[in-house]
Amino acid sequence: MALDEIKIGGMGASRRRVEDNRFIRGKGNYVDDIVLPGMLHMEILRSNVAHARIKSIDTSAAWEIPGVRLVLTGEMMAARNLAWMPTLSYDTQAVLATDKVRFQGQEVAAVIADDPYIAKDACSKIVVEYEQLPAVVNPFEAQDPSAPLIRDDKENQPTNKIFDWEIGDKERTDQAFAEADVVSKIDLHYPRSHPSPLEPCGSIADYDRATGKLTVFMTSQAPHIVRAAVAMVAELPEHQIRIVSPDLGGGFGNKVPIYPGYVISILASILTERPVKWIEDKTGNLISTGFGRDVYLRGELALRKDGRILGMRMHTVSDHGAFFADAQPTKFKIGLMHSTFACYEVPAAHLTSEGYYTTKAPGGVAYRCSFRVTEAMFFQERMMHAAANDLGMDQAEFRRLNLVKDDMFPYRTAFGFLTDSGQYGKCLDIGLEAIGYSTFKQEQEEARKRGKLLGIGISTMTEPLGAGNSREYDIIGIKMFDSAELRVHMTGKAILRTGAKTQGQGHETTWAQIVAHELGIPAEDIVVEEGDTDTAPFGMGTYASRSTPVAGAAVAMVARKIRAKARKIAAHLLEVSEEDIEWELGRFYVRGNQERGVTIQDCALAAYSNVPDGLEPGLENNAYYDPPNLTWPFAAYICKVEVDAETGVWDVLKFVAVDDCGVRINPMIVEGQIMGGLTEAYAMANMQYITFDEEGNCIGSNYMDYLLPTAWETPGFELHEVVTPCPHHPIGAKGVGECATVGGPAAFVNAVMNAIEHTGVRNVDMPMMPNRVYEALQTGEDVSGMPPMKVE
Amino acid sequence: MSSLYDEVAPTPGADVPVRRVTIDVNGQKRTVDVEPRLLLAHLLRQGLALTGTHTGCDTTSCGACTVLFDGRPAKSCTMFAVQADGHAVETVEGMGSASGLHPVQEGFKEEHGLQCGFCTPGMMLTAKALLERNPDPTEDEVRWALSGNLCRCTGYQNIVNAVLWAAKKMRDEQTQEA
Ligand code: FES
Ligand code: FES
């Protein structure tokens, strides 16, 4: 009898998480929990100004403090050729500043001491003399010919511009605009935000001179990329580098880049011959590590009177901070911004982008998104909202008319992506029904009579998840495939390792479910390990929702390889030819005689005890998976709000999310991902932003200034599902971890706009703080850009 | 090794003042010599190797470091270890018993109330204190009680569900006993 898949914790089971067993007991193993014998502690001194020439650094008083073992400055790094390091976007970044500081919070010196308190004391004794230079805090200032040159360290860098980039068909797009009945425009700012996982970044470097081995425990979402980078930068042999990413307290893109602190701790360990621990404080994390967004989005739609889209133009101006350190595929300078409008039929499209250096922290990480897809979809859905209004069409009707239809897949977008599958209209309809759309206009009108402002906002989108196929996607030249290795022990229990790295997504639970689905081994009999480069197969890590699309596929593929070998063993055990063997979950049997069979566990035992002639013993294998395409989940997010006209405060009355992420491995975990993502979307729409005053001081350097939603503000979410299996993924799954963060913000903003646009307002930029909404209501005018900050 | 809790003057000649404190930690009296400036969170984590208490922000904002101080939630990153002298501190390691998990711990697992697990110990302790005060809270009361603890992963809904799950289980157990 075939096994009951749900009972063995296979696909579709809302299996409770394995990792929880340690977390709920306080027995997680995060970097800061690790203590090595003889370990020293490192603290970084950061620049308190945004832009300045360093005239001198005096570390003598720091050396005087008992317990200080080493004080490092840029000069000492430079002597070892380590003052600068390459970024993931082919730029360079200062490890410790030598010539200038280029943002507030930049690393200037480091102290290594017996305990972290001493290290902090000593940092405060270092005297740095700065000659201040003007700050450049947005890309428009950076464009100004009179702006100071930020990257005067680089040859061939006469201005602050990093790149010009374009994609699409300009001529055809111009043509579409020439033929348009209506042209609708929008001008948006997506503010700088910080992923801010609760756990900051940190590392423990442990160099063993006797063996020549360097072990680094660190907060990395992509430990293998780090190993490759360390091999290149520190010129250590790759086999002597072991990167271990233990439990991570969240990542959200923030733990993809390689930060100066990691590199300094490595050098410090080499010099002191002791393990060196560096744990960043929250301010250090917020002011110096990878931010997200910070881009101005401008565009227009060419429309026919009947509501059909003829063409789309978009221009982005992005702020990358002092070093171009975006973590993104090489080919695409502004990430996958050109995935914008992928769910709509758009015959012609053209995107132009320019990127600038400013005196702000570098980053441009994929903050819970697939490389700038969040900005792309925010632009798309705000543009759609404005266009429907300009046409005088219903928001839902306008979207339904232009959405790609179910029978058009695979669909080639104007920018060349191939979307794979979906039931877009169905998702939208479920969402509209759930929110009560058909009666809303009446409700809105009646409420207005009573002085209440109600609004509904729709956001529908597909996004490219799971980079990528290796023809198109690489990071610093390494192709973006992923891997899995499976060993089945003789009693039928197994260990699975992958090149991904969980940070809360629950890989230890779900990967075992895929193996259970493919082999019928109960999920509880499979242990999953990730994050140690000495044991895990090479992989590109976890970000951009790529784990299930890529590593998850590799897990299915390696399990299939195991099954193929087990089939040979089964034929041997059952004394029939392989062709006469049938498979049902957990068991092979003889065709025509279902009673006569052997279980996968029988085969495992035989692999070590009764191997047929000519077959290699053992039951283990690995698989590298190079996806044929990205996966394209779809979501319809619909939000209903009430805006208080007296204060500008807006409350979410109801939020409906309809997600189609293909086949769900563990529905409980999928829903957890969606709710977490929606909360970050709500945060960005409402409160979560980092800005700078004109001197380049970072406003938002701690959780008192950088507001994150608590349980009290966060609304409840109503979740619905549609399942359109991904046609090219081995188990039909699509990425999901980031859909809600990507598509969510526009739903909130569109809802608030819908509530107040009768005053003539077209746009209030995020964050939609009450004072900004109030201002728009009072003046009937747009509120754009960052909330202004004054130097007091 | 860190000198913060035990070996007070690692370097000969260093003149660091020390205070001897006795704290009831998870039901056990622990006596340690500490620098007066040592934070309670650091004593627990480094000195007593109770690493379930996390530090997320160092500004009393995130609640990852929450412990129960004489039964009430307190952010241990904002207390000196010396302030705990003569008091009782409960950490996540003290929540369950030899016979099993506390209902709040079970609830978090059952209702998927955690993802990365970093906020979880603080959340669970805050919830435990709430349920001791108020065995039958409304959803709003749970949300308010947890509003000093940040979570970046879950979106809170499942945390709230976990606490309500635990409340029900604890009430059911009470009725059975009665
Ligand atoms: S670490 Fe104590 S409140 Fe954040
Ligand atoms: S589970 Fe990650 S912060 Fe709460």
XYZ file of N, CA and C in Angstrom, chain B:
534
model
N 39.292 34.720 27.324
C 37.924 34.685 27.871
C 37.524 36.075 28.359
N 36.235 36.284 28.355
C 35.748 37.570 28.833
C 36.091 37.740 30.303
N 36.328 38.956 30.666
C 36.705 39.223 32.052
C 35.550 39.824 32.816
N 34.385 39.852 32.177
C 33.353 40.726 32.714
C 32.669 40.218 33.958
N 32.731 38.955 34.192
C 31.892 38.440 35.265
C 32.686 37.687 36.315
N 33.900 37.353 35.982
C 34.562 36.412 36.859
C 35.979 36.876 37.132
N 36.773 36.765 36.100
C 38.160 37.143 36.231
C 38.191 38.647 36.028
N 38.148 39.387 37.123
C 37.777 40.782 37.005
C 38.896 41.658 36.472
N 40.100 41.370 36.858
C 41.199 42.199 36.372
C 42.171 41.339 35.572
N 41.934 41.219 34.266
C 42.736 40.305 33.478
C 44.179 40.770 33.351
N 44.331 42.073 33.356
C 45.663 42.598 33.148
C 46.196 43.068 34.498
N 47.358 42.598 34.893
C 47.886 43.001 36.196
C 47.947 44.524 36.295
N 47.533 45.042 37.387
C 47.590 46.489 37.562
C 46.290 47.189 37.223
N 45.447 46.523 36.438
C 44.188 47.185 36.079
C 43.321 47.286 37.325
N 42.780 48.461 37.503
C 42.074 48.719 38.750
C 40.584 48.785 38.450
N 39.955 47.627 38.387
C 38.540 47.592 38.048
C 37.736 47.228 39.284
N 36.773 48.042 39.643
C 35.962 47.719 40.821
C 35.061 46.514 40.547
N 34.801 45.760 41.584
C 33.983 44.566 41.429
C 32.880 44.578 42.465
N 31.746 44.046 42.110
C 30.682 43.865 43.088
C 30.270 42.402 43.090
N 30.043 41.869 44.240
C 29.556 40.483 44.323
C 28.032 40.511 44.390
N 27.401 39.781 43.497
C 25.936 39.758 43.498
C 25.437 38.321 43.530
N 24.268 38.168 44.117
C 23.621 36.851 44.124
C 22.243 36.997 43.489
N 22.044 36.268 42.434
C 20.787 36.381 41.687
C 20.165 34.997 41.584
N 18.862 34.961 41.766
C 18.140 33.707 41.562
C 17.845 33.602 40.062
N 18.578 32.730 39.388
C 18.373 32.591 37.947
C 17.698 31.250 37.670
N 16.518 31.313 37.160
C 15.730 30.105 36.875
C 15.681 29.158 38.082
N 15.526 29.764 39.245
C 15.343 28.952 40.448
C 16.625 28.516 41.131
N 17.761 28.953 40.580
C 19.041 28.569 41.185
C 19.771 29.820 41.629
N 20.305 29.808 42.840
C 21.051 30.983 43.305
C 22.428 30.984 42.643
N 22.755 32.093 41.960
C 24.062 32.199 41.320
C 24.795 33.390 41.915
N 26.014 33.158 42.390
C 26.792 34.256 42.959
C 27.970 34.553 42.032
N 28.070 35.800 41.620
C 29.125 36.174 40.681
C 29.710 37.534 41.034
N 30.966 37.722 40.659
C 31.588 39.040 40.791
C 31.470 39.744 39.457
N 30.941 40.955 39.480
C 30.747 41.667 38.211
C 31.267 43.088 38.297
N 31.625 43.603 37.130
C 31.884 45.033 37.030
C 30.546 45.728 37.190
N 30.502 46.835 37.902
C 29.210 47.500 38.112
C 28.534 47.892 36.793
N 29.307 48.102 35.754
C 28.680 48.562 34.516
C 28.192 47.407 33.641
N 28.420 46.189 34.062
C 28.013 45.045 33.236
C 26.491 44.973 33.130
N 25.998 44.847 31.917
C 24.551 44.754 31.716
C 24.068 43.352 32.070
N 22.847 43.308 32.554
C 22.276 42.019 32.946
C 22.250 41.056 31.749
N 21.899 41.578 30.579
C 21.833 40.713 29.386
C 23.178 40.044 29.151
N 24.263 40.798 29.352
C 25.591 40.250 29.090
C 26.019 39.260 30.173
N 25.599 39.530 31.385
C 25.891 38.547 32.438
C 25.219 37.214 32.103
N 23.948 37.296 31.716
C 23.215 36.065 31.406
C 23.863 35.340 30.223
N 24.149 36.099 29.163
C 24.624 35.479 27.921
C 26.058 34.969 28.035
N 26.946 35.860 28.460
C 28.350 35.472 28.468
C 28.767 34.838 29.790
N 28.333 35.439 30.888
C 28.771 34.948 32.181
C 28.145 33.622 32.534
N 26.858 33.507 32.322
C 26.156 32.298 32.748
C 25.821 31.388 31.571
N 26.273 31.774 30.384
C 26.094 30.959 29.170
C 24.626 30.648 28.887
N 23.737 31.559 29.273
C 22.320 31.391 28.935
C 22.047 32.232 27.685
N 22.382 31.662 26.539
C 22.367 32.461 25.307
C 20.986 32.559 24.677
N 19.980 32.012 25.343
C 18.617 32.166 24.823
C 18.120 33.601 24.926
N 18.711 34.377 25.816
C 18.383 35.798 25.916
C 19.173 36.530 24.840
N 18.481 37.103 23.859
C 19.188 37.722 22.730
C 19.280 39.233 22.890
N 20.263 39.827 22.244
C 20.271 41.290 22.203
C 20.134 41.730 20.752
N 19.099 42.519 20.510
C 18.806 42.930 19.137
C 19.051 44.387 18.861
N 19.011 45.245 19.911
C 19.024 46.673 19.571
C 19.855 47.527 20.513
N 20.083 47.126 21.702
C 20.768 47.896 22.751
C 20.146 49.255 23.061
N 18.893 49.490 22.669
C 18.265 50.776 23.002
C 16.897 50.578 23.641
N 16.687 49.438 24.251
C 15.420 49.160 24.937
C 14.234 49.181 23.979
N 14.472 48.902 22.716
C 13.389 49.036 21.748
C 12.820 47.717 21.263
N 13.632 46.663 21.193
C 13.185 45.485 20.448
C 12.629 44.374 21.316
N 13.046 44.293 22.565
C 12.486 43.270 23.445
C 13.072 41.878 23.284
N 14.068 41.715 22.411
C 14.662 40.379 22.242
C 15.332 39.911 23.532
N 15.717 40.867 24.382
C 16.453 40.553 25.609
C 15.539 40.406 26.819
N 14.217 40.379 26.567
C 13.270 40.350 27.688
C 13.462 39.121 28.581
N 13.522 39.368 29.887
C 13.518 38.288 30.872
C 12.391 38.610 31.866
N 12.066 37.686 32.725
C 11.117 38.003 33.786
C 11.909 38.352 35.037
N 11.680 39.559 35.516
C 12.392 40.073 36.675
C 11.391 40.080 37.819
N 11.591 39.211 38.794
C 10.592 38.991 39.843
C 9.216 38.777 39.207
N 9.207 38.055 38.098
C 7.943 37.687 37.458
C 7.418 38.665 36.440
N 8.057 39.842 36.329
C 7.552 40.836 35.366
C 8.534 41.016 34.216
N 8.014 41.212 32.992
C 8.923 41.355 31.852
C 9.827 42.572 32.019
N 11.110 42.395 31.759
C 12.054 43.514 31.829
C 13.078 43.322 30.722
N 13.533 44.436 30.162
C 14.512 44.364 29.087
C 15.911 44.329 29.700
N 16.544 43.176 29.613
C 17.786 42.973 30.358
C 18.966 43.718 29.740
N 18.791 44.305 28.544
C 19.877 45.101 27.967
C 19.932 46.473 28.610
N 18.916 46.798 29.387
C 18.841 48.143 29.954
C 18.898 48.092 31.473
N 19.392 46.979 32.010
C 19.572 46.852 33.458
C 21.006 46.446 33.716
N 21.554 46.955 34.792
C 22.863 46.473 35.200
C 22.684 45.168 35.977
N 23.677 44.325 35.859
C 23.618 43.061 36.599
C 23.487 43.329 38.091
N 24.145 44.391 38.577
C 24.094 44.671 40.023
C 22.674 45.010 40.489
N 21.857 45.505 39.581
C 20.473 45.816 39.964
C 19.665 44.548 40.236
N 20.180 43.426 39.753
C 19.452 42.164 39.930
C 19.845 41.469 41.230
N 20.788 42.064 41.957
C 21.256 41.453 43.215
C 20.072 41.228 44.151
N 19.900 39.980 44.577
C 18.816 39.668 45.496
C 17.465 39.473 44.822
N 17.419 39.539 43.512
C 16.150 39.370 42.796
C 16.136 38.051 42.026
N 14.944 37.762 41.482
C 14.783 36.528 40.706
C 14.657 36.862 39.227
N 15.417 36.151 38.422
C 15.383 36.355 36.976
C 15.013 35.031 36.314
N 14.030 35.100 35.418
C 13.696 33.897 34.658
C 14.006 34.138 33.192
N 14.726 33.206 32.585
C 15.041 33.295 31.157
C 14.318 32.168 30.430
N 14.434 32.185 29.114
C 13.750 31.162 28.309
C 14.190 29.756 28.721
N 15.435 29.645 29.142
C 15.938 28.318 29.534
C 15.183 27.774 30.746
N 14.540 28.673 31.498
C 13.814 28.227 32.676
C 12.330 28.002 32.429
N 11.894 28.194 31.202
C 10.447 28.140 30.938
C 9.841 26.749 31.050
N 10.469 25.814 30.405
C 9.904 24.459 30.417
C 10.301 23.762 31.708
N 9.914 22.528 31.828
C 10.347 21.749 32.986
C 10.902 20.438 32.451
N 11.431 19.646 33.347
C 11.983 18.370 32.919
C 10.908 17.555 32.216
N 9.668 17.732 32.657
C 8.604 16.902 32.087
C 8.091 17.432 30.752
N 8.450 18.644 30.406
C 7.982 19.094 29.095
C 8.026 20.590 28.915
N 7.406 21.025 27.839
C 7.422 22.433 27.484
C 6.317 23.190 28.210
N 6.545 24.475 28.379
C 5.489 25.359 28.868
C 4.454 25.502 27.746
N 3.165 25.638 28.080
C 2.143 25.772 27.027
C 2.445 26.905 26.036
N 3.085 27.968 26.496
C 3.424 29.061 25.572
C 4.436 28.566 24.532
N 5.388 27.782 24.979
C 6.365 27.228 24.027
C 5.664 26.315 23.017
N 4.791 25.474 23.532
C 4.042 24.589 22.626
C 3.223 25.400 21.629
N 2.580 26.444 22.157
C 1.730 27.277 21.300
C 2.514 27.904 20.165
N 3.722 28.376 20.461
C 4.531 29.004 19.417
C 4.854 28.007 18.309
N 5.124 26.777 18.687
C 5.413 25.778 17.657
C 4.136 25.393 16.897
N 3.094 25.188 17.646
C 1.833 24.720 17.060
C 1.256 25.736 16.073
N 1.335 27.010 16.403
C 0.715 28.054 15.578
C 1.722 28.764 14.673
N 2.904 28.215 14.505
C 3.939 28.818 13.658
C 4.190 30.266 14.079
N 4.407 30.440 15.382
C 4.607 31.780 15.922
C 6.044 32.274 15.826
N 6.876 31.565 15.088
C 8.262 32.029 14.939
C 8.810 31.615 13.585
N 9.745 32.403 13.107
C 10.446 32.050 11.876
C 11.941 31.961 12.167
N 12.624 33.111 12.280
C 14.062 33.021 12.548
C 14.345 32.685 14.006
N 13.381 32.923 14.881
C 13.534 32.554 16.284
C 14.247 33.582 17.142
N 14.671 34.694 16.558
C 15.478 35.635 17.333
C 14.643 36.392 18.364
N 13.416 36.729 18.012
C 12.555 37.467 18.948
C 11.857 36.531 19.921
N 11.898 35.230 19.621
C 11.008 34.264 20.266
C 11.151 34.174 21.791
N 12.366 34.062 22.335
C 12.450 33.968 23.801
C 11.799 35.159 24.500
N 12.067 36.355 24.024
C 11.475 37.556 24.627
C 9.969 37.569 24.485
N 9.500 37.196 23.307
C 8.049 37.144 23.062
C 7.387 36.155 24.022
N 7.994 34.984 24.152
C 7.368 33.936 24.959
C 7.318 34.324 26.434
N 8.388 34.962 26.914
C 8.401 35.359 28.324
C 7.379 36.452 28.594
N 7.270 37.398 27.655
C 6.265 38.451 27.815
C 4.867 37.827 27.846
N 4.659 36.855 26.955
C 3.357 36.194 26.884
C 3.069 35.417 28.172
N 4.096 34.767 28.680
C 3.912 33.975 29.899
C 3.463 34.889 31.049
N 4.127 36.042 31.166
C 3.759 36.979 32.233
C 2.327 37.477 32.041
N 1.966 37.724 30.788
C 0.593 38.172 30.519
C -0.414 37.127 30.999
N -0.166 35.878 30.636
C -1.146 34.838 30.957
C -1.211 34.558 32.453
N -0.143 34.845 33.147
C -0.205 34.685 34.598
C -1.115 35.750 35.217
N -1.083 36.928 34.611
C -1.920 38.039 35.078
C -3.355 37.895 34.590
N -3.458 37.495 33.321
C -4.744 37.503 32.639
C -4.893 36.207 31.846
N -5.524 35.210 32.455
C -5.560 33.879 31.821
C -6.449 33.824 30.582
N -7.300 34.814 30.372
C -8.218 34.741 29.241
C -8.214 36.066 28.466
N -7.069 36.407 27.853
C -6.981 37.725 27.216
C -7.694 37.763 25.869
N -8.118 38.946 25.486
C -8.657 39.141 24.133
C -7.473 39.302 23.180
N -7.768 39.263 21.878
C -6.704 39.458 20.895
C -6.034 40.819 21.103
N -6.838 41.842 21.348
C -6.274 43.181 21.546
C -5.369 43.233 22.770
N -5.789 42.553 23.825
C -4.958 42.545 25.036
C -3.616 41.856 24.775
N -3.644 40.793 23.971
C -2.388 40.125 23.627
C -1.514 41.072 22.808
N -2.100 41.709 21.805
C -1.323 42.613 20.956
C -0.708 43.746 21.781
N -1.476 44.263 22.698
C -0.958 45.369 23.517
C 0.183 44.884 24.410
N -0.015 43.723 25.008
C 1.017 43.188 25.908
C 2.327 42.943 25.165
N 2.231 42.557 23.889
C 3.437 42.228 23.128
C 4.034 43.433 22.407
N 3.452 44.611 22.600
C 3.855 45.729 21.748
C 5.236 46.283 22.098
N 5.863 45.768 23.140
C 7.252 46.161 23.416
C 8.254 45.209 22.794
N 7.754 44.221 22.067
C 8.645 43.221 21.458
C 8.487 43.265 19.949
N 9.597 43.484 19.254
C 9.528 43.527 17.792
C 9.780 42.147 17.200
N 9.084 41.882 16.111
C 9.387 40.699 15.312
C 9.460 41.159 13.874
N 10.517 40.762 13.174
C 10.672 41.186 11.779
C 10.188 40.120 10.800
N 9.861 38.938 11.301
C 9.571 37.829 10.382
C 8.096 37.500 10.254
N 7.388 37.419 11.353
C 6.093 36.726 11.330
C 4.893 37.599 10.985
N 4.999 38.903 11.193
C 3.809 39.734 11.017
C 2.845 39.632 12.194
N 3.284 39.003 13.269
C 2.597 38.974 14.567
C 1.333 38.115 14.646
N 0.597 37.985 13.550
C -0.691 37.278 13.638
C -0.523 35.903 14.287
N 0.469 35.158 13.827
C 0.652 33.814 14.373
C 1.191 33.834 15.801
N 1.873 34.898 16.162
C 2.329 35.023 17.559
C 1.107 35.210 18.452
N 0.209 36.069 17.996
C -1.025 36.289 18.753
C -1.793 34.969 18.868
N -1.899 34.259 17.751
C -2.598 32.968 17.782
C -1.930 32.001 18.758
N -0.605 32.045 18.798
C 0.139 31.142 19.680
C -0.186 31.434 21.144
N -0.273 32.705 21.468
C -0.547 33.081 22.859
C -1.980 32.687 23.229
N -2.906 32.903 22.300
C -4.292 32.520 22.579
C -4.415 30.993 22.710
N -3.636 30.294 21.898
C -3.611 28.817 21.971
C -3.138 28.383 23.364
N -2.065 29.025 23.824
C -1.507 28.672 25.133
C -2.494 29.016 26.250
N -3.160 30.158 26.104
C -4.112 30.575 27.136
C -5.200 29.517 27.289
N -5.671 29.066 26.131
C -6.746 28.070 26.177
C -6.245 26.781 26.829
N -5.062 26.374 26.434
C -4.525 25.125 26.981
C -4.356 25.250 28.502
N -3.873 26.406 28.946
C -3.661 26.578 30.386
C -4.992 26.597 31.135
N -5.992 27.191 30.526
C -7.317 27.201 31.182
C -7.888 25.786 31.243
N -7.740 25.068 30.125
C -8.248 23.692 30.099
C -7.572 22.847 31.179
N -6.273 23.031 31.322
C -5.535 22.257 32.325
C -6.036 22.588 33.730
N -6.313 23.873 33.952
C -6.826 24.330 35.245
C -8.150 23.647 35.564
N -9.055 23.653 34.550
C -10.373 23.058 34.777
C -10.232 21.574 35.094
N -9.319 20.916 34.386
C -9.135 19.493 34.627
C -8.657 19.227 36.053
N -7.747 20.089 36.497
C -7.208 19.906 37.842
C -8.273 20.137 38.897
N -9.159 21.111 38.596
C -10.160 21.492 39.608
C -11.207 20.384 39.811
